[in-house]
């Protein structure tokens, strides 16, 4: 469906810094290809040189391939964690195998115990998560992990399966869990709602810059509740992140962008 982006009021003259959005959902549920092209052009003009588009529905994977024709957009494919099946796992594997040169990571994948309460469904999530971790290891490709309400279990599974190239997206773990993630040289990303959400501000303050990335998770985690989010919000997140951390925006933009490029091997 078409949507309003609502970015004009927050635009400003390009700072000269380079930014990256490590996780968003530029999919037909929310954006047309024309809207995505306009966002990509504006992003380049605004210094947002790297956008990682996470496509979760198998019927949208081919749409995702079309989005990477835009400069700066790269593709990851994942699954709908709360509605997984063995069939959806197999479709991901087959699509990746046929298009691996166009895909920079598997994800998002993982666990969601916030929305899913039934033990049987949680057990299925764990089974599918393990399968996709093993698949990513076999193909030497990074994974982007969703772990809402299941941070401890997700980390436990990642450690047990020997995962190495890991991004914990929109992570809301404890200080102990954050330290566990960083000890393994994994990455943590916080979303644009960090600007006003204290839980993500706490995470931001605990993560080493060497392990930190910024994401919009578009169209979610918007800066203004009545608007859908886009990657164009990244400079605002970086500017506010620099204020919270009491560091220079230039330094924060540089490090978080470098982390994105290193992780996705761009």
mmCIF file of C-alpha atoms in Angstrom:
data_model
loop_
_atom_site.group_PDB
_atom_site.id
_atom_site.type_symbol
_atom_site.label_atom_id
_atom_site.label_comp_id
_atom_site.label_asym_id
_atom_site.label_seq_id
_atom_site.Cartn_x
_atom_site.Cartn_y
_atom_site.Cartn_z
ATOM 1 C CA UNK A 1 0.000 0.000 0.000
ATOM 2 C CA UNK A 2 1.065 3.585 -0.489
ATOM 3 C CA UNK A 3 2.018 5.617 2.542
ATOM 4 C CA UNK A 4 3.047 9.096 3.545
ATOM 5 C CA UNK A 5 6.645 9.375 4.612
ATOM 6 C CA UNK A 6 6.423 12.579 6.603
ATOM 7 C CA UNK A 7 10.135 13.350 6.332
ATOM 8 C CA UNK A 8 10.051 16.927 5.058
ATOM 9 C CA UNK A 9 9.658 18.535 8.459
ATOM 10 C CA UNK A 10 12.765 16.790 9.755
ATOM 11 C CA UNK A 11 15.040 17.335 6.755
ATOM 12 C CA UNK A 12 17.997 19.673 7.066
ATOM 13 C CA UNK A 13 21.009 20.611 5.038
ATOM 14 C CA UNK A 14 23.283 17.596 4.521
ATOM 15 C CA UNK A 15 25.870 17.557 7.331
ATOM 16 C CA UNK A 16 28.585 16.013 5.181
ATOM 17 C CA UNK A 17 28.607 12.880 7.361
ATOM 18 C CA UNK A 18 27.947 9.369 6.055
ATOM 19 C CA UNK A 19 25.190 7.313 7.686
ATOM 20 C CA UNK A 20 23.805 3.773 7.433
ATOM 21 C CA UNK A 21 20.430 2.218 8.248
ATOM 22 C CA UNK A 22 21.241 -1.350 9.249
ATOM 23 C CA UNK A 23 17.651 -2.628 9.264
ATOM 24 C CA UNK A 24 14.380 -1.554 7.646
ATOM 25 C CA UNK A 25 11.440 -3.087 5.810
ATOM 26 C CA UNK A 26 10.959 -1.524 2.376
ATOM 27 C CA UNK A 27 8.249 -3.946 1.299
ATOM 28 C CA UNK A 28 4.997 -3.655 -0.689
ATOM 29 C CA UNK A 29 2.894 -3.846 2.473
ATOM 30 C CA UNK A 30 4.088 -0.290 3.159
ATOM 31 C CA UNK A 31 5.929 1.148 0.145
ATOM 32 C CA UNK A 32 5.633 1.185 -3.628
ATOM 33 C CA UNK A 33 8.730 0.783 -5.779
ATOM 34 C CA UNK A 34 8.340 4.421 -6.819
ATOM 35 C CA UNK A 35 8.315 5.558 -3.187
ATOM 36 C CA UNK A 36 11.371 3.435 -2.435
ATOM 37 C CA UNK A 37 13.238 4.965 -5.367
ATOM 38 C CA UNK A 38 12.439 8.458 -4.093
ATOM 39 C CA UNK A 39 13.598 7.510 -0.595
ATOM 40 C CA UNK A 40 16.832 6.060 -2.002
ATOM 41 C CA UNK A 41 17.587 9.233 -3.968
ATOM 42 C CA UNK A 42 16.847 11.464 -0.978
ATOM 43 C CA UNK A 43 18.934 9.178 1.243
ATOM 44 C CA UNK A 44 21.974 9.548 -1.004
ATOM 45 C CA UNK A 45 21.531 13.319 -0.975
ATOM 46 C CA UNK A 46 21.289 13.255 2.842
ATOM 47 C CA UNK A 47 24.445 11.198 3.364
ATOM 48 C CA UNK A 48 22.606 7.941 4.070
ATOM 49 C CA UNK A 49 24.732 5.871 1.735
ATOM 50 C CA UNK A 50 23.788 2.401 3.008
ATOM 51 C CA UNK A 51 20.296 0.984 3.605
ATOM 52 C CA UNK A 52 19.737 -2.666 4.528
ATOM 53 C CA UNK A 53 16.294 -3.843 3.431
ATOM 54 C CA UNK A 54 14.958 -6.818 5.391
ATOM 55 C CA UNK A 55 12.236 -8.772 3.570
ATOM 56 C CA UNK A 56 10.407 -11.394 5.633
ATOM 57 C CA UNK A 57 7.544 -12.734 3.520
ATOM 58 C CA UNK A 58 8.652 -15.206 0.857
ATOM 59 C CA UNK A 59 6.145 -13.731 -1.600
ATOM 60 C CA UNK A 60 8.008 -10.410 -1.280
ATOM 61 C CA UNK A 61 11.532 -11.743 -1.856
ATOM 62 C CA UNK A 62 11.428 -10.941 -5.577
ATOM 63 C CA UNK A 63 10.194 -7.433 -4.755
ATOM 64 C CA UNK A 64 13.232 -7.120 -2.515
ATOM 65 C CA UNK A 65 15.493 -7.890 -5.459
ATOM 66 C CA UNK A 66 13.913 -4.992 -7.335
ATOM 67 C CA UNK A 67 14.633 -2.577 -4.478
ATOM 68 C CA UNK A 68 18.393 -3.179 -4.642
ATOM 69 C CA UNK A 69 18.470 -1.680 -8.124
ATOM 70 C CA UNK A 70 18.432 1.614 -6.210
ATOM 71 C CA UNK A 71 21.860 2.923 -5.230
ATOM 72 C CA UNK A 72 22.735 2.167 -1.622
ATOM 73 C CA UNK A 73 20.037 -0.435 -0.907
ATOM 74 C CA UNK A 74 21.094 -3.984 0.004
ATOM 75 C CA UNK A 75 18.905 -7.030 0.667
ATOM 76 C CA UNK A 76 18.502 -9.466 3.540
ATOM 77 C CA UNK A 77 15.828 -12.161 3.626
ATOM 78 C CA UNK A 78 14.221 -13.608 6.724
ATOM 79 C CA UNK A 79 10.992 -15.145 7.940
ATOM 80 C CA UNK A 80 7.902 -14.029 9.835
ATOM 81 C CA UNK A 81 8.984 -15.304 13.225
ATOM 82 C CA UNK A 82 5.513 -15.419 14.771
ATOM 83 C CA UNK A 83 4.109 -17.306 11.764
ATOM 84 C CA UNK A 84 6.906 -19.654 10.718
ATOM 85 C CA UNK A 85 6.583 -23.062 9.117
ATOM 86 C CA UNK A 86 8.924 -25.669 7.694
ATOM 87 C CA UNK A 87 7.700 -24.587 4.266
ATOM 88 C CA UNK A 88 8.715 -20.954 4.829
ATOM 89 C CA UNK A 89 12.154 -22.072 6.023
ATOM 90 C CA UNK A 90 12.603 -24.151 2.888
ATOM 91 C CA UNK A 91 11.486 -21.280 0.649
ATOM 92 C CA UNK A 92 14.072 -18.999 2.241
ATOM 93 C CA UNK A 93 16.812 -21.559 1.689
ATOM 94 C CA UNK A 94 15.845 -22.071 -1.947
ATOM 95 C CA UNK A 95 15.599 -18.356 -2.703
ATOM 96 C CA UNK A 96 18.946 -17.657 -1.085
ATOM 97 C CA UNK A 97 20.619 -20.484 -2.976
ATOM 98 C CA UNK A 98 19.322 -19.101 -6.281
ATOM 99 C CA UNK A 99 20.112 -15.440 -5.506
ATOM 100 C CA UNK A 100 22.963 -15.479 -3.012
ATOM 101 C CA UNK A 101 25.045 -12.928 -4.919
ATOM 102 C CA UNK A 102 22.266 -10.372 -4.262
ATOM 103 C CA UNK A 103 21.705 -11.122 -0.556
ATOM 104 C CA UNK A 104 23.989 -9.768 2.182
ATOM 105 C CA UNK A 105 22.541 -11.552 5.244
ATOM 106 C CA UNK A 106 19.887 -13.909 6.554
ATOM 107 C CA UNK A 107 17.406 -12.073 8.729
ATOM 108 C CA UNK A 108 15.663 -11.153 10.505
ATOM 109 C CA UNK A 109 15.298 -14.552 12.113
ATOM 110 C CA UNK A 110 15.006 -15.575 15.738
ATOM 111 C CA UNK A 111 12.518 -15.745 18.579
ATOM 112 C CA UNK A 112 9.554 -13.680 19.746
ATOM 113 C CA UNK A 113 8.254 -14.623 23.169
ATOM 114 C CA UNK A 114 6.636 -11.206 23.626
ATOM 115 C CA UNK A 115 3.774 -12.026 21.270
ATOM 116 C CA UNK A 116 3.959 -15.825 21.315
ATOM 117 C CA UNK A 117 3.068 -17.377 24.681
ATOM 118 C CA UNK A 118 2.256 -21.009 23.782
ATOM 119 C CA UNK A 119 5.105 -23.371 24.656
ATOM 120 C CA UNK A 120 4.598 -25.499 21.540
ATOM 121 C CA UNK A 121 4.889 -22.482 19.251
ATOM 122 C CA UNK A 122 7.921 -21.232 21.145
ATOM 123 C CA UNK A 123 9.516 -24.645 20.717
ATOM 124 C CA UNK A 124 8.845 -24.473 16.975
ATOM 125 C CA UNK A 125 10.469 -21.024 16.850
ATOM 126 C CA UNK A 126 13.588 -22.428 18.487
ATOM 127 C CA UNK A 127 13.706 -25.325 16.022
ATOM 128 C CA UNK A 128 13.425 -23.061 12.977
ATOM 129 C CA UNK A 129 15.924 -20.584 14.445
ATOM 130 C CA UNK A 130 18.511 -23.334 14.865
ATOM 131 C CA UNK A 131 17.945 -24.521 11.300
ATOM 132 C CA UNK A 132 18.529 -21.055 9.865
ATOM 133 C CA UNK A 133 21.595 -20.417 12.004
ATOM 134 C CA UNK A 134 23.083 -23.671 10.745
ATOM 135 C CA UNK A 135 22.181 -22.688 7.181
ATOM 136 C CA UNK A 136 23.870 -19.307 7.576
ATOM 137 C CA UNK A 137 27.001 -20.889 9.031
ATOM 138 C CA UNK A 138 27.162 -23.368 6.154
ATOM 139 C CA UNK A 139 26.984 -20.479 3.667
ATOM 140 C CA UNK A 140 29.236 -18.126 5.681
ATOM 141 C CA UNK A 141 26.661 -15.342 5.723
ATOM 142 C CA UNK A 142 25.793 -12.976 8.611
ATOM 143 C CA UNK A 143 22.524 -13.256 10.519
ATOM 144 C CA UNK A 144 20.216 -10.550 11.857
ATOM 145 C CA UNK A 145 18.425 -11.679 15.004
ATOM 146 C CA UNK A 146 15.039 -10.726 16.451
ATOM 147 C CA UNK A 147 14.825 -11.634 20.142
ATOM 148 C CA UNK A 148 11.942 -9.697 21.672
ATOM 149 C CA UNK A 149 11.080 -11.148 25.059
ATOM 150 C CA UNK A 150 13.501 -14.001 24.393
ATOM 151 C CA UNK A 151 16.913 -12.392 24.679
ATOM 152 C CA UNK A 152 18.372 -15.014 27.008
ATOM 153 C CA UNK A 153 17.147 -17.985 24.968
ATOM 154 C CA UNK A 154 18.268 -16.421 21.682
ATOM 155 C CA UNK A 155 21.783 -15.839 23.010
ATOM 156 C CA UNK A 156 21.860 -19.378 24.411
ATOM 157 C CA UNK A 157 20.964 -20.859 21.013
ATOM 158 C CA UNK A 158 23.412 -18.643 19.134
ATOM 159 C CA UNK A 159 26.228 -19.725 21.444
ATOM 160 C CA UNK A 160 25.282 -23.413 21.272
ATOM 161 C CA UNK A 161 25.182 -23.422 17.465
ATOM 162 C CA UNK A 162 28.490 -21.601 17.094
ATOM 163 C CA UNK A 163 27.131 -18.491 15.373
ATOM 164 C CA UNK A 164 29.802 -15.847 14.816
ATOM 165 C CA UNK A 165 28.534 -13.067 12.520
ATOM 166 C CA UNK A 166 25.533 -11.800 14.468
ATOM 167 C CA UNK A 167 23.524 -8.578 14.723
ATOM 168 C CA UNK A 168 20.995 -8.363 17.557
ATOM 169 C CA UNK A 169 18.492 -5.940 16.086
ATOM 170 C CA UNK A 170 16.295 -3.671 18.243
ATOM 171 C CA UNK A 171 17.941 -5.306 21.234
ATOM 172 C CA UNK A 172 16.410 -4.747 24.680
ATOM 173 C CA UNK A 173 18.581 -7.058 26.771
ATOM 174 C CA UNK A 174 20.040 -6.579 30.230
ATOM 175 C CA UNK A 175 23.494 -5.197 30.946
ATOM 176 C CA UNK A 176 24.739 -8.753 31.472
ATOM 177 C CA UNK A 177 23.294 -9.874 28.134
ATOM 178 C CA UNK A 178 24.759 -6.854 26.355
ATOM 179 C CA UNK A 179 28.178 -7.688 27.760
ATOM 180 C CA UNK A 180 27.744 -11.314 26.674
ATOM 181 C CA UNK A 181 26.959 -10.148 23.137
ATOM 182 C CA UNK A 182 29.939 -7.799 23.030
ATOM 183 C CA UNK A 183 32.361 -10.431 24.355
ATOM 184 C CA UNK A 184 31.580 -12.427 21.224
ATOM 185 C CA UNK A 185 32.165 -9.416 18.964
ATOM 186 C CA UNK A 186 28.533 -9.470 17.873
ATOM 187 C CA UNK A 187 26.687 -6.251 17.073
ATOM 188 C CA UNK A 188 23.680 -4.529 18.625
ATOM 189 C CA UNK A 189 21.420 -2.027 16.867
ATOM 190 C CA UNK A 190 18.982 0.452 18.359
ATOM 191 C CA UNK A 191 16.075 2.046 16.452
ATOM 192 C CA UNK A 192 14.956 5.603 15.813
ATOM 193 C CA UNK A 193 12.543 5.440 18.752
ATOM 194 C CA UNK A 194 15.670 5.576 20.946
ATOM 195 C CA UNK A 195 15.196 9.345 20.623
ATOM 196 C CA UNK A 196 12.304 9.124 23.113
ATOM 197 C CA UNK A 197 12.281 5.561 24.531
ATOM 198 C CA UNK A 198 14.250 5.159 27.746
ATOM 199 C CA UNK A 199 14.721 1.398 27.377
ATOM 200 C CA UNK A 200 16.666 1.820 24.139
ATOM 201 C CA UNK A 201 18.568 4.806 25.536
ATOM 202 C CA UNK A 202 19.767 2.533 28.337
ATOM 203 C CA UNK A 203 20.944 -0.057 25.800
ATOM 204 C CA UNK A 204 22.670 2.655 23.761
ATOM 205 C CA UNK A 205 24.623 3.809 26.803
ATOM 206 C CA UNK A 206 25.808 0.264 27.575
ATOM 207 C CA UNK A 207 26.997 -0.743 24.106
ATOM 208 C CA UNK A 208 30.570 -0.108 23.016
ATOM 209 C CA UNK A 209 30.757 2.025 19.874
ATOM 210 C CA UNK A 210 32.658 -0.819 18.209
ATOM 211 C CA UNK A 211 29.547 -3.009 18.579
ATOM 212 C CA UNK A 212 26.887 -0.397 17.779
ATOM 213 C CA UNK A 213 24.688 0.170 14.739
ATOM 214 C CA UNK A 214 21.663 2.369 14.072
ATOM 215 C CA UNK A 215 18.433 1.238 12.427
ATOM 216 C CA UNK A 216 15.049 2.664 11.608
ATOM 217 C CA UNK A 217 13.137 -0.646 11.449
ATOM 218 C CA UNK A 218 10.940 1.292 9.011
ATOM 219 C CA UNK A 219 8.014 1.664 8.850
ATOM 220 C CA UNK A 220 8.056 1.089 12.615
ATOM 221 C CA UNK A 221 9.708 3.016 15.486
ATOM 222 C CA UNK A 222 8.866 6.352 13.883
ATOM 223 C CA UNK A 223 9.946 9.679 15.328
ATOM 224 C CA UNK A 224 6.359 10.925 15.205
ATOM 225 C CA UNK A 225 3.598 8.471 16.056
ATOM 226 C CA UNK A 226 1.204 9.549 13.314
ATOM 227 C CA UNK A 227 3.790 8.957 10.607
ATOM 228 C CA UNK A 228 5.380 5.849 9.165
ATOM 229 C CA UNK A 229 9.138 5.692 9.470
ATOM 230 C CA UNK A 230 11.700 5.697 6.626
ATOM 231 C CA UNK A 231 15.499 5.399 6.451
ATOM 232 C CA UNK A 232 15.622 9.186 6.197
ATOM 233 C CA UNK A 233 15.284 9.302 10.005
ATOM 234 C CA UNK A 234 18.792 7.925 10.561
ATOM 235 C CA UNK A 235 20.585 11.321 10.816
ATOM 236 C CA UNK A 236 18.135 12.394 13.534
ATOM 237 C CA UNK A 237 18.844 9.195 15.468
ATOM 238 C CA UNK A 238 22.595 9.709 15.103
ATOM 239 C CA UNK A 239 22.374 13.341 16.188
ATOM 240 C CA UNK A 240 20.363 12.433 19.287
ATOM 241 C CA UNK A 241 22.562 9.413 19.973
ATOM 242 C CA UNK A 242 25.606 11.672 19.978
ATOM 243 C CA UNK A 243 23.879 13.954 22.479
ATOM 244 C CA UNK A 244 22.967 11.039 24.765
ATOM 245 C CA UNK A 245 26.470 9.562 24.614
ATOM 246 C CA UNK A 246 28.195 12.953 24.737
ATOM 247 C CA UNK A 247 30.305 12.217 21.666
ATOM 248 C CA UNK A 248 30.714 14.032 18.370
ATOM 249 C CA UNK A 249 28.060 13.230 15.772
ATOM 250 C CA UNK A 250 30.781 12.930 13.142
ATOM 251 C CA UNK A 251 32.547 10.220 15.150
ATOM 252 C CA UNK A 252 29.321 8.339 15.874
ATOM 253 C CA UNK A 253 28.198 8.466 12.246
ATOM 254 C CA UNK A 254 31.580 7.213 11.070
ATOM 255 C CA UNK A 255 31.834 4.302 13.524
ATOM 256 C CA UNK A 256 28.249 3.056 13.167
ATOM 257 C CA UNK A 257 28.466 3.233 9.373
ATOM 258 C CA UNK A 258 31.790 1.383 9.378
ATOM 259 C CA UNK A 259 30.265 -1.303 11.596
ATOM 260 C CA UNK A 260 27.417 -1.805 9.122
ATOM 261 C CA UNK A 261 29.789 -2.092 6.185
ATOM 262 C CA UNK A 262 32.083 -4.473 8.050
ATOM 263 C CA UNK A 263 29.233 -6.711 9.213
ATOM 264 C CA UNK A 264 27.546 -6.999 5.816
ATOM 265 C CA UNK A 265 30.904 -7.080 3.985
ATOM 266 C CA UNK A 266 30.033 -4.120 1.784
#
